[in-house]
Coordinates of C-alpha atoms in Angstrom, one line a residue:
X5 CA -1.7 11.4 -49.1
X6 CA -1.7 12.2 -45.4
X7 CA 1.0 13.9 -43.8
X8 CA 1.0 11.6 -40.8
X9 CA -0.6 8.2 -40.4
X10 CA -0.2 7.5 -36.6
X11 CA -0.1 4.1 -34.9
X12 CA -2.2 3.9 -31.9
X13 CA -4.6 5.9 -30.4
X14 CA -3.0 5.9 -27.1
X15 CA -2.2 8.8 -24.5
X16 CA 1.3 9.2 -26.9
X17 CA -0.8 8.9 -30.2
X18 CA -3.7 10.9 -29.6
X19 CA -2.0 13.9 -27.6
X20 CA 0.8 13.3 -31.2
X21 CA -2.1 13.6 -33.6
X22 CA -4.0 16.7 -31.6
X23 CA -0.3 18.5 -31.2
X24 CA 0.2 17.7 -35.4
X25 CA -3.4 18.4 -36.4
X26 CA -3.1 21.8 -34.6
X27 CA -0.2 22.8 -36.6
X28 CA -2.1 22.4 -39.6
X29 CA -1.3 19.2 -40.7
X30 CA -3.0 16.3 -42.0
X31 CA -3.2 13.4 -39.9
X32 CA -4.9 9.9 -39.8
X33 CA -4.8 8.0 -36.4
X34 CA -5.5 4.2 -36.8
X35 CA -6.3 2.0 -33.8
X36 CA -6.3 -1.3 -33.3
X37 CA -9.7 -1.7 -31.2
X38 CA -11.6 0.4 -29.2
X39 CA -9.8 3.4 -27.9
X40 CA -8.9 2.5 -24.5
X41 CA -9.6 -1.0 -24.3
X42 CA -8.3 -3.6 -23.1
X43 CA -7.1 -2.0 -19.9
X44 CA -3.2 -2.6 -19.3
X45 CA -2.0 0.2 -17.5
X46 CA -2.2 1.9 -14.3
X47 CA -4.4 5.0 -13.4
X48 CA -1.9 6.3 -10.8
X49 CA -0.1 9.4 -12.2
X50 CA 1.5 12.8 -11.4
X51 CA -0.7 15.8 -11.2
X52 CA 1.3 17.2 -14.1
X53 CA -1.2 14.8 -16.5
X54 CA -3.5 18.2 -16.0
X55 CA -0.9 19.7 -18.4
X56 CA -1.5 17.4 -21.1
X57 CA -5.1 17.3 -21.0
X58 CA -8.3 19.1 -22.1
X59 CA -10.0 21.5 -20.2
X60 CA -12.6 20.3 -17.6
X61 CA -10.6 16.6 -17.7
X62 CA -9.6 16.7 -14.1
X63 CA -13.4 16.9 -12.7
X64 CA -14.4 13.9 -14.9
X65 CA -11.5 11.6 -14.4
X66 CA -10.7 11.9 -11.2
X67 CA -10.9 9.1 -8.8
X68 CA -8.6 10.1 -6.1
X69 CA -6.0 12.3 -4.2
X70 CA -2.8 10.5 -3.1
X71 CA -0.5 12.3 -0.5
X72 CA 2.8 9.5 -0.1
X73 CA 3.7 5.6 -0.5
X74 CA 4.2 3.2 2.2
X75 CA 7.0 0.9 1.4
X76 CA 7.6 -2.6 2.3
X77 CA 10.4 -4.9 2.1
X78 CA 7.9 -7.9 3.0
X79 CA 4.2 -8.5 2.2
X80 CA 1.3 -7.0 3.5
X81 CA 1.4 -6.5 7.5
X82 CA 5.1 -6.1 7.3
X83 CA 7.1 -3.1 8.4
X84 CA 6.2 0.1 6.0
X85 CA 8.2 3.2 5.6
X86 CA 6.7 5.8 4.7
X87 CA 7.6 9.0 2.3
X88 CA 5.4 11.7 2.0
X89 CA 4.5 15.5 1.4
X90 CA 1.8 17.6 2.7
X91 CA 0.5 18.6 -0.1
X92 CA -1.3 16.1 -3.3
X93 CA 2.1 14.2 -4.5
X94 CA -0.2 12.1 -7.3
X95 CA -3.8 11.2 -8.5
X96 CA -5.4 8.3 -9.2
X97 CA -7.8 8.6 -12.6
X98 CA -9.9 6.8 -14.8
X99 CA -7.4 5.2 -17.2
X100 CA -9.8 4.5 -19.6
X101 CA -11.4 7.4 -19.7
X102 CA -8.1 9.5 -20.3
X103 CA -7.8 7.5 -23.6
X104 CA -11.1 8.7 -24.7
X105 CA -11.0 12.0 -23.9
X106 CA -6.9 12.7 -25.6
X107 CA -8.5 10.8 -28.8
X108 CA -11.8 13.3 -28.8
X109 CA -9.1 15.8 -28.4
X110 CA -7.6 14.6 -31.2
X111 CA -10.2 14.5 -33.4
X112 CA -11.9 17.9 -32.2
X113 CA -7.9 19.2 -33.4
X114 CA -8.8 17.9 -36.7
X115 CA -7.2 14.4 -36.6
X116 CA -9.2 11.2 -38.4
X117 CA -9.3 8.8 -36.0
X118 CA -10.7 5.3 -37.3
X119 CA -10.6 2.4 -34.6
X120 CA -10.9 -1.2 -35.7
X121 CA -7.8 -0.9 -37.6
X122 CA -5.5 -3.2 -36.6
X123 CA -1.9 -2.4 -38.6
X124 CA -0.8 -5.6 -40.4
X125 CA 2.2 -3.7 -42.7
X126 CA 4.3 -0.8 -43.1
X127 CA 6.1 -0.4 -46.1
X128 CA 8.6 2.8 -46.3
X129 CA 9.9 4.4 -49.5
X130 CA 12.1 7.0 -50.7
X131 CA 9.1 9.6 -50.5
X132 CA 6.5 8.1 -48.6
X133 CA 4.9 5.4 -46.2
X134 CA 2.5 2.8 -47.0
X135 CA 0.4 1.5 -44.0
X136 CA -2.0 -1.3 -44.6
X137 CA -5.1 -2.5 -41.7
X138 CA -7.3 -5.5 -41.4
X139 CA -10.6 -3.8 -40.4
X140 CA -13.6 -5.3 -39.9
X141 CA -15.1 -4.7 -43.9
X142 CA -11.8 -6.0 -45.4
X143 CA -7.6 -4.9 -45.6
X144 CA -7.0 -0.5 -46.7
X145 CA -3.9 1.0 -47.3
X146 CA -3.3 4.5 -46.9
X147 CA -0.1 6.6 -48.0
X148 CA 1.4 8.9 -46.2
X149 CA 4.7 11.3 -45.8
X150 CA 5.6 9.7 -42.5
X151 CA 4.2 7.1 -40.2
X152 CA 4.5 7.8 -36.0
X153 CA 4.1 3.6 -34.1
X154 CA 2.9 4.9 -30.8
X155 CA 1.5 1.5 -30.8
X156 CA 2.8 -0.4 -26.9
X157 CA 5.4 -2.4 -26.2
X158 CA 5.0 -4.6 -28.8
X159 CA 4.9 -1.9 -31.7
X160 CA 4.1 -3.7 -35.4
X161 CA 5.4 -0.2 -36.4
X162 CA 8.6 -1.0 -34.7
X163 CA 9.2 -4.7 -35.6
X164 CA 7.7 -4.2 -39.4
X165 CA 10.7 -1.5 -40.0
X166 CA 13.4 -3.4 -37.9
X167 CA 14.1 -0.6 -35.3
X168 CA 15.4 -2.0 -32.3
X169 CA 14.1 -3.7 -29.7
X170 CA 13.9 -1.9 -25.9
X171 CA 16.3 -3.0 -23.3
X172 CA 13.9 -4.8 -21.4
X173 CA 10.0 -5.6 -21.2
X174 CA 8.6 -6.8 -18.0
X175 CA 5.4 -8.7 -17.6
X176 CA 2.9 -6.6 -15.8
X177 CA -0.4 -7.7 -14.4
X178 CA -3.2 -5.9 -12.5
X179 CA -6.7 -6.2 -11.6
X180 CA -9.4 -4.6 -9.4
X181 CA -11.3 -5.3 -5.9
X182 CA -14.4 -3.7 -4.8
X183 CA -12.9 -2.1 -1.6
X184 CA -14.2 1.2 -0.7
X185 CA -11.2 3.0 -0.3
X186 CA -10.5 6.5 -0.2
X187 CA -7.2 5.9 1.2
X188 CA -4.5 8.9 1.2
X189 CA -1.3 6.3 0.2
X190 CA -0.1 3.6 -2.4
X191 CA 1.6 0.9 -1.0
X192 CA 4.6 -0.8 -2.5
X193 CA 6.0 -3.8 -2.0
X194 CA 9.5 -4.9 -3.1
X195 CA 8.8 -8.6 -3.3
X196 CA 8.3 -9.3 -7.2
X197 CA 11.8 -10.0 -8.4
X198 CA 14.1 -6.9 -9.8
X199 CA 10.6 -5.2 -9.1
X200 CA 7.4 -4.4 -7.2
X201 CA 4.0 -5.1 -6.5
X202 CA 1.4 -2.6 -5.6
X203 CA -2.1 -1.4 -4.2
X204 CA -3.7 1.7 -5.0
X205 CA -6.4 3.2 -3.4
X206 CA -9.1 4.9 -6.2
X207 CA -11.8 6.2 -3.7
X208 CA -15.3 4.7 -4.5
X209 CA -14.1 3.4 -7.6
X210 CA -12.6 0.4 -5.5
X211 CA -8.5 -0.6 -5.3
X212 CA -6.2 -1.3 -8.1
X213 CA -3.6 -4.3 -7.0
X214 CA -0.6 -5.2 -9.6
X215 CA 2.8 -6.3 -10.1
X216 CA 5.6 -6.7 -12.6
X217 CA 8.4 -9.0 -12.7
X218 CA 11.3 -10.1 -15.6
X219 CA 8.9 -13.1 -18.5
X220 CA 9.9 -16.4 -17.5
X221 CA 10.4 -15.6 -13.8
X222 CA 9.7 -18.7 -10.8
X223 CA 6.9 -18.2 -10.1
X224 CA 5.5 -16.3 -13.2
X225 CA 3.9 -13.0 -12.5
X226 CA 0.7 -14.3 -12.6
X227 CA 1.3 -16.9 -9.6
X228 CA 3.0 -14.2 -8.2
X229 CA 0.0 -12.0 -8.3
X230 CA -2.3 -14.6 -7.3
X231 CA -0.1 -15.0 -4.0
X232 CA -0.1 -11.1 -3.6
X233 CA -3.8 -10.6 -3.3
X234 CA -4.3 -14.0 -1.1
X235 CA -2.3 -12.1 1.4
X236 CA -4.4 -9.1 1.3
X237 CA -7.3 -11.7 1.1
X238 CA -9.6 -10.0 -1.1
X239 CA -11.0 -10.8 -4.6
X240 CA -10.3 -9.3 -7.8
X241 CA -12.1 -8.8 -10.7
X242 CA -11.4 -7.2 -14.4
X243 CA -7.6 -8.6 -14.8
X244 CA -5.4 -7.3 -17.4
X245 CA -2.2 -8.3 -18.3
X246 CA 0.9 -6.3 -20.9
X247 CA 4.4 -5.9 -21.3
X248 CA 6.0 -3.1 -19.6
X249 CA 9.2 -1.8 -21.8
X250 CA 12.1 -0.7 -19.7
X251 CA 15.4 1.1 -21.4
X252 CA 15.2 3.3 -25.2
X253 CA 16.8 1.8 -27.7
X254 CA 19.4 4.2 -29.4
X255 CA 17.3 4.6 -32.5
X256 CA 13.8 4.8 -32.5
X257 CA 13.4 6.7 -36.0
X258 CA 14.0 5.4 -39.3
X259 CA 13.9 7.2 -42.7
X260 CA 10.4 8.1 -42.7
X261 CA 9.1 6.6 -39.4
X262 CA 9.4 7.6 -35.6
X263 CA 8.5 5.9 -32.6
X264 CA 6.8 7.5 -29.4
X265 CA 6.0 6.1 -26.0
X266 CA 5.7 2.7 -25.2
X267 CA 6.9 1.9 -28.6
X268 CA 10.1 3.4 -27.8
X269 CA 10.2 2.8 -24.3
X270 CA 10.0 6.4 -23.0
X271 CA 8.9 5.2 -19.8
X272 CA 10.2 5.0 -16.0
X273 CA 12.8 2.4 -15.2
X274 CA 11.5 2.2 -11.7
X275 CA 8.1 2.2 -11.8
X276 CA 7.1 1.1 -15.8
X277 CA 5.3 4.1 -16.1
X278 CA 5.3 6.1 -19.4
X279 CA 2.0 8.3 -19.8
X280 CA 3.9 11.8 -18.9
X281 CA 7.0 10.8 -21.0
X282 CA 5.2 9.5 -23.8
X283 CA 3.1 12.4 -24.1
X284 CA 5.9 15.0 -23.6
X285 CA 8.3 13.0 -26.4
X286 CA 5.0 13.4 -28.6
X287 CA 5.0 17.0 -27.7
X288 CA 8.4 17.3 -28.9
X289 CA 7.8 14.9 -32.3
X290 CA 4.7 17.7 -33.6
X291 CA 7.2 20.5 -32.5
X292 CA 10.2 19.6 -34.8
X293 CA 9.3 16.6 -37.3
X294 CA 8.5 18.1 -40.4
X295 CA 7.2 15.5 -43.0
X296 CA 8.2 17.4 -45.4
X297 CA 11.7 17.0 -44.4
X298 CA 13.0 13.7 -43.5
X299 CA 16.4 14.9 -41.7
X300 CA 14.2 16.6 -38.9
X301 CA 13.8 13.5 -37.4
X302 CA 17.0 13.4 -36.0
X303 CA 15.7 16.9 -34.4
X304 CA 13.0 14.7 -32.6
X305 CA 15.7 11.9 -31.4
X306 CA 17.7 14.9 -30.1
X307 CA 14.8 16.8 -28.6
X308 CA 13.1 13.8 -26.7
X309 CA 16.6 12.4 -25.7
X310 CA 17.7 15.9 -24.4
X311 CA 14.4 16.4 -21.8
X312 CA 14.1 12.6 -20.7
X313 CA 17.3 10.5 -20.8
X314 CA 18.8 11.8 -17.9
X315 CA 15.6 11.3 -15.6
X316 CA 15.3 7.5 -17.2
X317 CA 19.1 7.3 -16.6
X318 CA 18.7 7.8 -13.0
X319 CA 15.4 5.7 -13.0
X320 CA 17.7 2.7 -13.7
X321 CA 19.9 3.4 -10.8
X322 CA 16.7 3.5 -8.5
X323 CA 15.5 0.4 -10.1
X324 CA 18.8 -1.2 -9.1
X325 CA 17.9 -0.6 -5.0
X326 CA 15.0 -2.9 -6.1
X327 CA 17.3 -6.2 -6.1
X328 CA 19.5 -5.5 -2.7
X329 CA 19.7 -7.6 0.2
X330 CA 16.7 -6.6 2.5
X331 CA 18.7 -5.8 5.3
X332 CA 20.2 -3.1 2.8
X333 CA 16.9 -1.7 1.8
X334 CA 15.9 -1.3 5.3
X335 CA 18.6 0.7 6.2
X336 CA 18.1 2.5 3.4
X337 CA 14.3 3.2 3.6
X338 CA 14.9 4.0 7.5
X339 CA 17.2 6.1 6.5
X340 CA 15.3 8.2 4.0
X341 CA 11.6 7.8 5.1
X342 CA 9.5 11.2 6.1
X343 CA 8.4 13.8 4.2
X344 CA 10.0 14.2 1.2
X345 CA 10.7 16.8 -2.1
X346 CA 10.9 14.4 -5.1
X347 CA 8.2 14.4 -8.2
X348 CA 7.6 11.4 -9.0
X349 CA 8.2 11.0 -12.4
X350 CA 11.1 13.2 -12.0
X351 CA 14.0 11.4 -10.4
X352 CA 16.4 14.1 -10.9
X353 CA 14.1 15.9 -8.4
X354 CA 15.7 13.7 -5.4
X355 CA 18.7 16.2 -5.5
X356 CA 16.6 19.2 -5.8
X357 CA 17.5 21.6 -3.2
X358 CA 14.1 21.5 -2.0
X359 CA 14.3 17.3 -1.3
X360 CA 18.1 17.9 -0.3
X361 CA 16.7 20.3 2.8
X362 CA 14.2 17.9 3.7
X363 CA 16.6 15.6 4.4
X364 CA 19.5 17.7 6.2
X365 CA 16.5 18.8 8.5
X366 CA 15.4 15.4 9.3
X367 CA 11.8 16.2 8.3

């Protein structure tokens, strides 16, 4: 019997099952497919991704250096307003690449990571788990203490145990020109409804374009995207399409079962993002969840809760500005355009006294 089976070998799962496997226990990761594939996230993330990674990651993933964001109210060739720092604010990586090289340092931890195990039950007991895959030779069933879903948006973990559903999920959709573009700025554009659309510059490896919007919007998010890139009249290729959760349920553990990342929607109300808080809940799951023990997982709901709720609190407030009038968001971006002191996956960082100079000065 393993002490963990994990769900998913995403960025949650794998950094989960390198952070367990280190601590000396036993733990089987199961994914669905290949690790990594299909793409359906962005590669656009905070330089504090360095933190989470293996050494020597940075020189082999990196794609390119981002210094600010231009924002626009309208499409492309509108007015932008531009926020910035003088120093690297983000960095653009190979996305699939980071899930490779969190699940090699999963398994180099000790972890058993099979792929082509797509998770078609979970069954919990008094004493244990019981997780059965469809692979490709037939259906297995392995027992364990606990099970971790750190399996997307759409967890099979989550919906197999009836934990709650997230708040929200948003369609999101992206795909990939052949632009040579080492550009130093993402562009956003608040145009998708109750959210944005994007392009980001990756350097030789071309430009990422994407955009989210609420399931069953008019025009879908796929019309939507279709009119985004006509505007910027270029041609796409590799598309890729998921669910973006928005907004933690208030329980993502069970008796013997815990969700991370996307599964629980640890992610950014305002931008769908959830590599840094999905890896940092994990983080705090193989610190305190002992499967020995099944009442430390309401040390986990406490622990994750306690670092991340108040940044995805204000993260719904910012998502909010998203739906004003336009004549409010220009007065508004005008007002607070320039060089700025915010991290961006940190919105708490807005009132840091570092941003809060910044502004008072006018710079």
């Amino acid at each position: 019997m393993y002490d963990f089976v994990v769900v998913g070998a995403g960025p949650a799962g794998s950094r989960f099952s390198r952070r367990a496997s280190e601590r000396g226990y036993d733990v089987l990761t199961l994914e669905k497919g290949e690790v990594g594939k299909p793409l359906a996230c962005s590669g656009h993330v905070s330089t504090d991704i360095w933190e989470f990674t293996p050494d020597g990651a940075r020189e082999e993933l990196l794609q390119n250096e981002v210094y600010g964001a231009r924002f626009h109210v309208g499409g492309p060739g509108s007015d932008d307003y531009q926020f910035y720092k003088r120093e690297v604010v983000s960095n653009v990586i190979d996305r699939v690449g980071l899930d490779k090289l969190l699940a090699e340092a999963a398994e180099d931890a000790g972890a058993d990571l099979r792929e082509n195990h797509s998770v078609t039950a979970v069954e919990e007991y008094r004493d244990r788990v019981e997780v059965t895959a469809s692979t490709p030779e037939g259906t297995e069933t392995f027992e364990a203490k606990m099970v971790a879903g750190c399996d997307g948006p759409v967890s099979r973990v989550r919906s197999e145990l009836d934990l709650p559903e997230p708040g929200e999920k948003l369609q999101g959709v992206l795909a990939f020109s052949e632009e040579d573009d080492p550009g130093d700025y993402v562009d956003v554009h608040l145009t998708a409804p109750r959210f944005f659309a994007w392009r980001i510059p990756r350097g030789d490896s071309g430009v990422e374009y994407g955009l989210a919007a609420p399931p069953g919007s008019d025009p879908s998010a796929n019309d939507l995207f279709e009119e985004f890139t006509d505007e910027y009249d270029v041609e796409t290729t590799h598309f890729c399409a998921g669910m973006i959760p928005i907004g933690p349920a208030d329980r993502v553990t069970s008796r013997r079962a815990f969700l991370i990342g996307d599964a629980a929607a640890q992610t950014k109300p305002f931008t769908g993002g959830g590599i840094l808080y999905g890896m940092t809940a994990a983080s705090h799951a193989a610190k305190v969840v002992d499967p020995e023990r099944p009442a430390t997982l309401q040390d986990y709901e406490e622990a994750w809760r306690e670092d991340l709720s108040r940044e995805i609190q204000l993260g719904h407030w910012i998502r909010k500005c998203y739906s004003l009038p336009e004549e409010v968001q220009k007065v508004g971006l005008s007002a607070f355009s320039g060089e700025i002191g915010v991290h961006m996956d940190k919105p708490t960082s807005f009132f840091s006294t570092e941003h809060l100079k910044k502004l008072l000065s006018g710079s």
